[in-house]
Amino acid sequence: MPETSGAPRPDPSLPVNAIEALDVVKTYHSDGSQVHALRGITFRVAPGEIVAVMGPSGCGKTTLLNCLSGLDRIDSGVIRIGGTDLSSLDDDARTRHRARRMGFVFQLFNLLPVLSAVENAELPLLVTGMKAAEARRRALDALARVGLEDAAPRRPAQLSGGERQRVAVARALVNQPDIVWADEPTGNLDSQTAAEVMNLIVALNRSEKATFVVVTHDPGIGARCDRIVHMRDGQIVEEETPVAGTAR
């Protein structure tokens, strides 16, 4: 796999591939019909890469992300995350694996409206059983890393769209994950705010050394990544290294 000059130096203590999918197939069955969402996908991501997954609506981008992250089971093939074969884990172990090693950012933010920014950010830690005081400390630190330390007591309705997505990014990073999955993270934002959120993702990728997989329709977002994977009809049809991605 070619290494881009702007990518963070891989950690030699980590496996060669942060993410590895081999001949992955996923088919959905509905009302007697079949939807072949993934048709033999083979896909690898090195530790510390930012990879964009692009393609038309319905091509399988979100299904790929859900399968790679273990949110959805596959019909055949192999998915390894940090060297661990997801098929070797039962549902509880898979949930723990996600909670400890992964973060998620979604288009619709998925913040709980009744909780403050810091309460939303600390939620993944509380779910894993961390003591409240330590979870609060880490959540405040995560908010500081995305420039929202002053917004800690505010609820989502009191935040702008860009600020809500920053809280979502803080929540994704609060458990210091190896991998962050981002599904259309700028889809609900104007172009300037989308660029600011992508600036944040790039900066955090460099500082935190986390691997990012970003599903997006936005060519400008794809251009900021180390690599773009293009999908069509459930298959990867092309990969490219954008010029802007090498410079960030």
Backbone as CSV, one residue per row, in Angstrom:
resi,resn,N_x,N_y,N_z,CA_x,CA_y,CA_z,C_x,C_y,C_z
1,MET,0.844,-1.186,0.000,0.000,0.000,0.000,0.880,1.237,0.000
2,PRO,0.676,2.197,-0.927,1.535,3.358,-0.953,1.344,4.208,0.271
3,GLU,2.430,4.790,0.769,2.374,5.640,1.953,2.424,7.087,1.521
4,THR,1.480,7.902,1.970,1.445,9.299,1.577,2.298,10.118,2.515
5,SER,2.875,11.200,1.987,3.804,11.998,2.781,3.139,12.698,3.932
6,GLY,1.811,12.965,3.816,1.131,13.672,4.893,0.584,12.765,5.960
7,ALA,0.632,11.455,5.761,0.057,10.522,6.729,0.963,10.409,7.944
8,PRO,0.374,10.229,9.136,1.195,10.033,10.315,2.003,8.758,10.208
9,ARG,3.183,8.726,10.816,4.035,7.550,10.757,3.367,6.404,11.516
10,PRO,3.199,5.226,10.868,2.530,4.102,11.546,3.263,3.693,12.813
11,ASP,2.498,3.292,13.803,3.055,2.812,15.058,3.522,1.373,14.856
12,PRO,4.841,1.088,14.992,5.330,-0.275,14.725,4.785,-1.312,15.688
13,SER,4.198,-0.873,16.821,3.634,-1.825,17.769,2.264,-2.335,17.327
14,LEU,1.656,-1.654,16.318,0.344,-2.045,15.839,0.479,-3.028,14.677
15,PRO,-0.578,-3.828,14.412,-0.520,-4.756,13.284,-0.404,-4.004,11.966
16,VAL,0.046,-4.712,10.921,0.235,-4.077,9.622,-1.054,-3.434,9.145
17,ASN,-2.174,-4.099,9.331,-3.470,-3.562,8.927,-4.333,-3.280,10.153
18,ALA,-4.799,-2.023,10.259,-5.784,-1.721,11.296,-7.109,-2.382,10.960
19,ILE,-7.401,-2.437,9.648,-8.655,-3.011,9.153,-8.322,-3.907,7.966
20,GLU,-8.894,-5.096,7.976,-8.690,-5.999,6.850,-9.985,-6.745,6.567
21,ALA,-10.487,-6.592,5.348,-11.667,-7.328,4.909,-11.278,-8.176,3.708
22,LEU,-11.664,-9.443,3.728,-11.305,-10.364,2.662,-12.558,-11.010,2.095
23,ASP,-12.882,-10.682,0.847,-13.980,-11.304,0.102,-15.295,-11.277,0.897
24,VAL,-15.634,-10.090,1.404,-16.813,-9.940,2.268,-18.085,-9.831,1.437
25,VAL,-19.070,-10.642,1.814,-20.365,-10.665,1.136,-21.459,-10.376,2.159
26,LYS,-22.386,-9.487,1.795,-23.542,-9.196,2.640,-24.768,-9.051,1.751
27,THR,-25.789,-9.852,2.032,-27.035,-9.816,1.271,-28.197,-9.611,2.229
28,TYR,-29.073,-8.669,1.884,-30.274,-8.423,2.674,-31.460,-9.090,1.983
29,HIS,-32.360,-9.666,2.780,-33.555,-10.324,2.261,-34.784,-9.555,2.733
30,SER,-35.651,-9.185,1.798,-36.835,-8.409,2.152,-37.965,-8.733,1.188
31,ASP,-39.088,-9.160,1.744,-40.293,-9.441,0.941,-39.995,-10.349,-0.245
32,GLY,-39.201,-11.372,0.005,-38.918,-12.348,-1.030,-37.857,-11.936,-2.026
33,SER,-37.322,-10.732,-1.890,-36.277,-10.276,-2.809,-34.942,-10.199,-2.075
34,GLN,-33.874,-10.135,-2.843,-32.529,-10.052,-2.298,-31.857,-8.761,-2.749
35,VAL,-31.141,-8.150,-1.821,-30.328,-6.982,-2.145,-28.878,-7.351,-1.858
36,HIS,-28.077,-7.410,-2.878,-26.667,-7.784,-2.728,-25.876,-6.521,-2.379
37,ALA,-25.797,-6.251,-1.081,-25.214,-4.987,-0.627,-23.701,-4.954,-0.779
38,LEU,-23.037,-6.071,-0.466,-21.582,-6.182,-0.618,-21.288,-7.443,-1.407
39,ARG,-20.501,-7.294,-2.470,-20.251,-8.405,-3.390,-18.756,-8.725,-3.436
40,GLY,-18.265,-9.395,-2.421,-16.876,-9.827,-2.441,-15.882,-8.698,-2.218
41,ILE,-16.106,-7.906,-1.185,-15.254,-6.754,-0.887,-13.939,-7.203,-0.237
42,THR,-12.836,-6.741,-0.781,-11.527,-6.880,-0.147,-10.971,-5.483,0.064
43,PHE,-10.557,-5.193,1.310,-10.315,-3.799,1.708,-9.353,-3.802,2.876
44,ARG,-8.302,-3.012,2.795,-7.334,-2.921,3.885,-7.034,-1.463,4.193
45,VAL,-6.825,-1.185,5.476,-6.476,0.161,5.927,-5.325,0.041,6.904
46,ALA,-4.279,0.806,6.688,-3.121,0.799,7.581,-3.398,1.658,8.808
47,PRO,-2.750,1.370,9.930,-2.909,2.210,11.119,-2.552,3.669,10.809
48,GLY,-3.415,4.585,11.248,-3.149,6.007,11.075,-3.611,6.600,9.770
49,GLU,-4.175,5.788,8.880,-4.697,6.323,7.618,-6.045,7.006,7.833
50,ILE,-6.339,7.990,6.984,-7.709,8.481,6.806,-8.144,8.032,5.417
51,VAL,-9.156,7.186,5.368,-9.648,6.652,4.104,-11.086,7.097,3.893
52,ALA,-11.361,7.674,2.725,-12.721,8.041,2.353,-13.333,6.919,1.527
53,VAL,-14.608,6.639,1.790,-15.373,5.692,0.986,-16.459,6.493,0.283
54,MET,-16.418,6.490,-1.052,-17.322,7.319,-1.839,-18.052,6.477,-2.868
55,GLY,-19.179,6.997,-3.336,-19.957,6.311,-4.355,-21.396,6.786,-4.301
56,PRO,-22.218,6.431,-5.299,-23.611,6.877,-5.331,-24.428,6.275,-4.194
57,SER,-25.549,6.896,-3.901,-26.445,6.383,-2.868,-26.854,4.955,-3.199
58,GLY,-26.851,4.091,-2.171,-27.253,2.708,-2.355,-26.164,1.789,-2.856
59,CYS,-24.925,2.294,-2.959,-23.847,1.449,-3.508,-23.238,0.530,-2.461
60,GLY,-23.578,0.725,-1.167,-23.075,-0.161,-0.124,-22.097,0.476,0.838
61,LYS,-21.938,1.802,0.777,-20.946,2.477,1.638,-21.247,2.279,3.117
62,THR,-22.465,2.613,3.524,-22.817,2.497,4.942,-22.854,1.034,5.379
63,THR,-23.307,0.146,4.503,-23.281,-1.279,4.831,-21.856,-1.732,5.078
64,LEU,-20.915,-1.280,4.243,-19.515,-1.641,4.449,-19.038,-1.158,5.807
65,LEU,-19.332,0.087,6.148,-18.911,0.625,7.448,-19.532,-0.183,8.585
66,ASN,-20.821,-0.495,8.479,-21.499,-1.243,9.547,-20.916,-2.648,9.707
67,CYS,-20.542,-3.272,8.603,-19.964,-4.613,8.678,-18.543,-4.570,9.223
68,LEU,-17.752,-3.618,8.760,-16.378,-3.513,9.240,-16.330,-3.231,10.735
69,SER,-17.272,-2.441,11.221,-17.271,-2.071,12.636,-17.936,-3.120,13.517
70,GLY,-18.545,-4.131,12.912,-19.198,-5.171,13.695,-20.616,-4.852,14.098
71,LEU,-21.169,-3.741,13.594,-22.571,-3.430,13.878,-23.503,-4.383,13.137
72,ASP,-23.030,-4.913,12.022,-23.820,-5.842,11.219,-22.966,-7.067,10.902
73,ARG,-23.586,-8.235,10.848,-22.864,-9.465,10.539,-22.811,-9.676,9.029
74,ILE,-21.767,-10.353,8.587,-21.607,-10.636,7.167,-22.046,-12.059,6.868
75,ASP,-22.321,-12.331,5.587,-22.730,-13.667,5.174,-21.518,-14.566,4.934
76,SER,-20.456,-14.003,4.395,-19.238,-14.773,4.175,-18.059,-13.827,4.035
77,GLY,-16.861,-14.392,4.138,-15.659,-13.581,4.106,-15.069,-13.441,5.500
78,VAL,-14.061,-12.603,5.610,-13.355,-12.397,6.875,-13.163,-10.901,7.098
79,ILE,-13.399,-10.458,8.338,-13.083,-9.089,8.740,-12.215,-9.157,9.985
80,ARG,-11.041,-8.554,9.906,-10.138,-8.475,11.057,-9.938,-7.010,11.414
81,ILE,-10.093,-6.709,12.696,-9.861,-5.360,13.213,-8.704,-5.455,14.193
82,GLY,-7.593,-4.800,13.848,-6.406,-4.896,14.690,-5.941,-6.332,14.863
83,GLY,-6.164,-7.157,13.839,-5.754,-8.555,13.894,-6.781,-9.497,14.487
84,THR,-7.866,-8.960,15.066,-8.907,-9.798,15.667,-9.995,-10.091,14.652
85,ASP,-10.264,-11.376,14.432,-11.321,-11.802,13.519,-12.669,-11.586,14.209
86,LEU,-13.505,-10.705,13.641,-14.778,-10.394,14.287,-15.671,-11.624,14.421
87,SER,-15.536,-12.585,13.516,-16.384,-13.776,13.584,-16.056,-14.647,14.791
88,SER,-14.894,-14.408,15.412,-14.504,-15.191,16.582,-15.127,-14.654,17.871
89,LEU,-15.825,-13.521,17.771,-16.401,-12.872,18.946,-17.907,-13.092,18.993
90,ASP,-18.425,-13.398,20.184,-19.871,-13.444,20.331,-20.403,-12.018,20.440
91,ASP,-21.722,-11.862,20.542,-22.314,-10.526,20.514,-21.789,-9.638,21.647
92,ASP,-21.679,-10.195,22.855,-21.201,-9.396,23.983,-19.746,-8.979,23.786
93,ALA,-18.928,-9.899,23.326,-17.515,-9.587,23.104,-17.354,-8.570,21.986
94,ARG,-18.191,-8.684,20.982,-18.137,-7.730,19.870,-18.528,-6.338,20.346
95,THR,-19.523,-6.255,21.209,-19.937,-4.964,21.764,-18.818,-4.354,22.597
96,ARG,-18.160,-5.168,23.411,-17.045,-4.666,24.217,-15.889,-4.214,23.333
97,HIS,-15.641,-4.961,22.271,-14.574,-4.626,21.328,-14.826,-3.251,20.712
98,ARG,-16.078,-3.001,20.310,-16.431,-1.688,19.749,-16.256,-0.593,20.783
99,ALA,-16.743,-0.843,21.989,-16.718,0.184,23.020,-15.300,0.582,23.405
100,ARG,-14.389,-0.371,23.379,-13.025,-0.106,23.835,-12.098,0.367,22.721
101,ARG,-12.377,-0.015,21.473,-11.400,0.222,20.411,-11.911,1.092,19.274
102,MET,-13.206,1.463,19.310,-13.786,2.190,18.184,-14.555,3.410,18.655
103,GLY,-14.628,4.409,17.761,-15.483,5.573,17.968,-16.335,5.773,16.732
104,PHE,-17.488,6.423,16.898,-18.437,6.601,15.798,-18.879,8.061,15.716
105,VAL,-18.933,8.576,14.478,-19.466,9.914,14.210,-20.502,9.760,13.099
106,PHE,-21.710,10.318,13.323,-22.796,10.144,12.368,-23.253,11.491,11.805
107,GLN,-23.948,11.422,10.674,-24.436,12.629,10.020,-25.401,13.405,10.913
108,LEU,-26.263,12.701,11.633,-27.295,13.349,12.439,-26.853,13.560,13.885
109,PHE,-25.560,13.504,14.135,-24.941,13.779,15.432,-25.238,12.712,16.485
110,ASN,-26.529,12.277,16.582,-26.928,11.253,17.559,-26.578,11.644,18.997
111,LEU,-26.758,12.924,19.308,-26.586,13.377,20.686,-27.919,13.282,21.413
112,LEU,-27.879,12.929,22.697,-29.108,12.876,23.493,-29.483,14.286,23.919
113,PRO,-30.668,14.755,23.536,-31.024,16.165,23.763,-31.149,16.566,25.223
114,VAL,-31.409,15.601,26.106,-31.600,15.933,27.516,-30.280,15.995,28.277
115,LEU,-29.174,15.624,27.617,-27.872,15.630,28.272,-27.038,16.805,27.796
116,SER,-26.176,17.284,28.666,-25.254,18.353,28.291,-24.167,17.809,27.367
117,ALA,-23.358,18.715,26.828,-22.272,18.301,25.943,-21.335,17.328,26.648
118,VAL,-20.956,17.647,27.881,-20.015,16.777,28.590,-20.666,15.442,28.958
119,GLU,-21.960,15.451,29.251,-22.660,14.197,29.564,-22.761,13.314,28.320
120,ASN,-22.991,13.922,27.158,-22.989,13.151,25.919,-21.609,12.570,25.653
121,ALA,-20.578,13.371,25.876,-19.213,12.926,25.582,-18.763,11.788,26.494
122,GLU,-19.209,11.800,27.754,-18.745,10.788,28.700,-19.545,9.494,28.638
123,LEU,-20.657,9.501,27.916,-21.566,8.356,27.920,-20.890,7.039,27.526
124,PRO,-20.049,7.003,26.470,-19.419,5.712,26.123,-18.566,5.141,27.253
125,LEU,-17.972,6.006,28.053,-17.135,5.533,29.154,-17.984,4.984,30.291
126,LEU,-19.091,5.641,30.574,-19.977,5.168,31.640,-20.580,3.814,31.276
127,VAL,-20.875,3.622,29.982,-21.445,2.357,29.520,-20.480,1.196,29.754
128,THR,-19.177,1.485,29.653,-18.179,0.430,29.864,-17.866,0.213,31.338
129,GLY,-18.494,0.997,32.233,-18.300,0.796,33.660,-17.240,1.669,34.299
130,MET,-16.726,2.655,33.588,-15.730,3.532,34.175,-16.356,4.368,35.290
131,LYS,-15.594,4.664,36.308,-16.086,5.482,37.416,-16.432,6.879,36.910
132,ALA,-17.480,7.454,37.516,-18.029,8.709,37.010,-17.006,9.833,37.006
133,ALA,-16.194,9.924,38.029,-15.232,11.023,38.119,-14.193,10.941,37.009
134,GLU,-13.702,9.731,36.738,-12.722,9.563,35.671,-13.359,9.795,34.305
135,ALA,-14.597,9.328,34.113,-15.296,9.554,32.855,-15.501,11.043,32.612
136,ARG,-15.844,11.786,33.646,-16.046,13.229,33.498,-14.732,13.924,33.141
137,ARG,-13.646,13.512,33.777,-12.342,14.124,33.478,-11.959,13.894,32.024
138,ARG,-12.143,12.671,31.551,-11.779,12.360,30.174,-12.690,13.072,29.186
139,ALA,-13.973,13.178,29.516,-14.911,13.864,28.628,-14.569,15.349,28.507
140,LEU,-14.228,15.974,29.618,-13.831,17.383,29.579,-12.559,17.570,28.754
141,ASP,-11.638,16.624,28.886,-10.408,16.686,28.092,-10.714,16.527,26.607
142,ALA,-11.636,15.623,26.267,-12.003,15.425,24.862,-12.666,16.670,24.294
143,LEU,-13.522,17.311,25.081,-14.145,18.554,24.621,-13.100,19.642,24.411
144,ALA,-12.105,19.682,25.281,-11.031,20.666,25.120,-10.267,20.419,23.825
145,ARG,-10.066,19.164,23.471,-9.324,18.837,22.252,-10.063,19.265,20.997
146,VAL,-11.391,19.383,21.063,-12.146,19.850,19.898,-12.553,21.311,20.045
147,GLY,-11.980,21.990,21.039,-12.208,23.419,21.202,-13.540,23.790,21.803
148,LEU,-14.130,22.906,22.604,-15.458,23.169,23.166,-15.488,23.059,24.690
149,GLU,-14.361,23.347,25.346,-14.361,23.221,26.803,-15.393,24.136,27.462
150,ASP,-15.650,25.301,26.852,-16.618,26.231,27.444,-18.059,25.806,27.214
151,ALA,-18.271,24.861,26.309,-19.628,24.423,25.989,-20.054,23.208,26.799
152,ALA,-19.222,22.747,27.726,-19.496,21.513,28.463,-20.887,21.467,29.094
153,PRO,-21.389,22.553,29.712,-22.694,22.446,30.376,-23.894,22.660,29.444
154,ARG,-23.653,22.989,28.186,-24.754,23.310,27.275,-25.333,22.059,26.637
155,ARG,-26.644,22.098,26.400,-27.321,20.987,25.744,-27.271,21.168,24.231
156,PRO,-27.504,20.083,23.469,-27.404,20.174,22.012,-28.223,21.291,21.393
157,ALA,-29.417,21.562,21.913,-30.259,22.616,21.342,-29.624,23.993,21.473
158,GLN,-28.668,24.129,22.379,-27.979,25.407,22.575,-26.696,25.514,21.752
159,LEU,-26.436,24.528,20.904,-25.218,24.494,20.107,-25.544,24.614,18.623
160,SER,-24.608,25.153,17.857,-24.753,25.178,16.406,-24.518,23.785,15.843
161,GLY,-24.820,23.607,14.553,-24.600,22.312,13.928,-23.142,21.890,13.992
162,GLY,-22.251,22.835,13.727,-20.828,22.519,13.794,-20.381,22.148,15.197
163,GLU,-20.930,22.845,16.191,-20.585,22.536,17.578,-21.122,21.162,17.980
164,ARG,-22.325,20.825,17.516,-22.867,19.497,17.819,-21.977,18.407,17.232
165,GLN,-21.499,18.634,16.002,-20.639,17.614,15.405,-19.302,17.543,16.126
166,ARG,-18.817,18.658,16.648,-17.585,18.630,17.444,-17.789,17.824,18.727
167,VAL,-18.959,17.969,19.346,-19.262,17.146,20.521,-19.280,15.670,20.124
168,ALA,-19.864,15.375,18.957,-19.902,13.994,18.487,-18.491,13.453,18.248
169,VAL,-17.608,14.297,17.730,-16.223,13.877,17.528,-15.549,13.648,18.881
170,ALA,-15.796,14.538,19.844,-15.237,14.359,21.185,-15.717,13.045,21.790
171,ARG,-17.001,12.749,21.625,-17.550,11.483,22.137,-16.875,10.290,21.464
172,ALA,-16.602,10.406,20.159,-15.951,9.309,19.438,-14.528,9.075,19.911
173,LEU,-13.877,10.138,20.392,-12.470,10.043,20.780,-12.262,9.810,22.270
174,VAL,-13.335,9.864,23.046,-13.182,9.881,24.496,-12.576,8.585,25.030
175,ASN,-12.793,7.477,24.334,-12.236,6.198,24.790,-10.889,5.890,24.141
176,GLN,-10.288,6.922,23.506,-8.980,6.783,22.849,-8.977,5.581,21.901
177,PRO,-9.882,5.590,20.913,-10.057,4.424,20.044,-8.918,4.268,19.036
178,ASP,-8.749,3.054,18.559,-7.826,2.799,17.459,-8.421,3.268,16.134
179,ILE,-9.757,3.137,16.005,-10.441,3.430,14.748,-11.654,4.307,15.026
180,VAL,-11.852,5.331,14.185,-13.064,6.144,14.220,-13.786,5.962,12.886
181,TRP,-15.051,5.557,12.966,-15.900,5.396,11.788,-16.783,6.635,11.673
182,ALA,-16.761,7.293,10.532,-17.533,8.523,10.349,-18.432,8.370,9.129
183,ASP,-19.742,8.347,9.353,-20.713,8.157,8.279,-21.336,9.503,7.921
184,GLU,-20.912,10.072,6.795,-21.362,11.394,6.337,-21.259,12.428,7.464
185,PRO,-20.081,12.600,8.064,-19.969,13.480,9.231,-20.198,14.952,8.928
186,THR,-20.143,15.330,7.650,-20.369,16.741,7.293,-21.635,16.918,6.466
187,GLY,-22.439,15.858,6.346,-23.605,15.893,5.463,-24.656,16.906,5.857
188,ASN,-24.745,17.271,7.135,-25.749,18.226,7.603,-25.177,19.616,7.838
189,LEU,-23.969,19.869,7.333,-23.280,21.122,7.620,-23.079,21.927,6.350
190,ASP,-23.031,23.255,6.496,-22.687,24.084,5.347,-21.215,23.884,4.992
191,SER,-20.821,24.375,3.822,-19.495,24.064,3.301,-18.376,24.569,4.205
192,GLN,-18.548,25.750,4.788,-17.494,26.288,5.651,-17.369,25.461,6.930
193,THR,-18.502,25.136,7.532,-18.469,24.338,8.760,-17.971,22.930,8.479
194,ALA,-18.345,22.386,7.304,-17.854,21.058,6.924,-16.331,21.064,6.825
195,ALA,-15.778,22.125,6.230,-14.322,22.225,6.121,-13.675,22.314,7.498
196,GLU,-14.321,23.036,8.421,-13.779,23.161,9.776,-13.791,21.820,10.498
197,VAL,-14.864,21.048,10.323,-14.934,19.730,10.953,-13.880,18.802,10.356
198,MET,-13.671,18.885,9.041,-12.644,18.047,8.426,-11.257,18.481,8.874
199,ASN,-11.041,19.780,9.041,-9.771,20.252,9.604,-9.527,19.615,10.968
200,LEU,-10.587,19.544,11.757,-10.486,18.948,13.087,-10.141,17.465,12.988
201,ILE,-10.805,16.747,12.084,-10.536,15.314,11.919,-9.086,15.082,11.520
202,VAL,-8.582,15.882,10.583,-7.193,15.739,10.143,-6.233,16.027,11.300
203,ALA,-6.509,17.101,12.056,-5.639,17.452,13.178,-5.639,16.359,14.238
204,LEU,-6.816,15.797,14.530,-6.908,14.745,15.535,-6.278,13.455,15.040
205,ASN,-6.390,13.192,13.761,-5.712,12.029,13.193,-4.208,12.121,13.413
206,ARG,-3.658,13.299,13.226,-2.227,13.482,13.414,-1.832,13.382,14.885
207,SER,-2.645,13.990,15.759,-2.268,14.036,17.171,-2.608,12.747,17.913
208,GLU,-3.724,12.120,17.567,-4.187,10.929,18.281,-3.722,9.634,17.629
209,LYS,-3.268,9.708,16.375,-2.809,8.536,15.610,-3.934,7.524,15.357
210,ALA,-5.191,7.950,15.498,-6.307,7.048,15.235,-6.521,6.905,13.737
211,THR,-7.001,5.754,13.337,-7.381,5.488,11.952,-8.805,5.998,11.743
212,PHE,-9.050,6.667,10.627,-10.386,7.177,10.314,-10.866,6.571,8.997
213,VAL,-12.105,6.070,8.994,-12.784,5.672,7.768,-13.999,6.574,7.630
214,VAL,-14.043,7.364,6.547,-15.043,8.415,6.375,-15.900,8.111,5.151
215,VAL,-17.176,7.820,5.366,-18.125,7.689,4.269,-18.618,9.084,3.910
216,THR,-18.504,9.463,2.628,-18.888,10.815,2.248,-19.296,10.874,0.786
217,HIS,-20.176,11.843,0.475,-20.496,12.188,-0.905,-19.695,13.405,-1.371
218,ASP,-19.010,14.060,-0.461,-18.374,15.345,-0.728,-16.963,15.145,-1.282
219,PRO,-16.711,15.500,-2.550,-15.365,15.342,-3.106,-14.320,16.158,-2.349
220,GLY,-14.733,17.294,-1.784,-13.795,18.100,-1.011,-13.314,17.395,0.241
221,ILE,-14.210,16.630,0.872,-13.819,15.844,2.041,-12.907,14.697,1.610
222,GLY,-13.277,14.023,0.535,-12.442,12.935,0.038,-11.035,13.392,-0.296
223,ALA,-10.914,14.597,-0.832,-9.606,15.120,-1.232,-8.681,15.355,-0.057
224,ARG,-9.237,15.486,1.148,-8.421,15.705,2.342,-7.922,14.399,2.949
225,CYS,-8.382,13.279,2.429,-8.016,11.970,2.979,-6.758,11.434,2.307
226,ASP,-6.149,10.437,2.927,-4.964,9.803,2.358,-5.305,8.967,1.133
227,ARG,-6.515,8.424,1.127,-6.907,7.514,0.047,-8.408,7.572,-0.115
228,ILE,-8.886,7.429,-1.353,-10.319,7.357,-1.638,-10.628,5.994,-2.241
229,VAL,-11.609,5.321,-1.657,-12.105,4.053,-2.186,-13.467,4.327,-2.810
230,HIS,-13.598,4.055,-4.101,-14.853,4.292,-4.814,-15.631,2.991,-4.914
231,MET,-16.928,3.064,-4.553,-17.800,1.889,-4.617,-18.907,2.087,-5.648
232,ARG,-19.344,0.968,-6.203,-20.509,0.957,-7.091,-21.114,-0.431,-7.043
233,ASP,-22.421,-0.491,-6.827,-23.149,-1.768,-6.838,-22.527,-2.812,-5.917
234,GLY,-22.135,-2.381,-4.712,-21.638,-3.321,-3.717,-20.213,-3.775,-3.914
235,GLN,-19.480,-3.118,-4.810,-18.099,-3.501,-5.075,-17.187,-2.282,-5.045
236,ILE,-15.931,-2.504,-4.729,-14.928,-1.458,-4.855,-14.442,-1.472,-6.304
237,VAL,-14.621,-0.344,-6.978,-14.304,-0.289,-8.408,-13.030,0.501,-8.693
238,GLU,-12.575,1.296,-7.720,-11.385,2.117,-7.966,-10.848,2.626,-6.635
239,GLU,-9.545,2.817,-6.554,-8.911,3.485,-5.431,-7.985,4.562,-5.970
240,GLU,-7.880,5.665,-5.240,-6.978,6.729,-5.660,-6.379,7.425,-4.445
241,THR,-5.224,8.031,-4.654,-4.584,8.847,-3.638,-4.683,10.298,-4.085
242,PRO,-5.548,11.088,-3.465,-5.716,12.463,-3.911,-4.473,13.315,-3.633
243,VAL,-4.197,14.253,-4.516,-3.034,15.126,-4.353,-3.166,15.929,-3.077
244,ALA,-4.358,16.455,-2.814,-4.557,17.255,-1.598,-4.353,16.421,-0.354
245,GLY,-4.676,15.150,-0.412,-4.537,14.294,0.742,-3.095,14.104,1.147
246,THR,-2.172,14.134,0.176,-0.768,13.945,0.506,-0.210,15.139,1.239
247,ALA,-0.831,16.296,1.062,-0.351,17.518,1.709,-1.196,17.897,2.911
248,ARG,-2.482,17.439,2.897,-3.462,17.766,3.929,-3.705,19.269,3.975
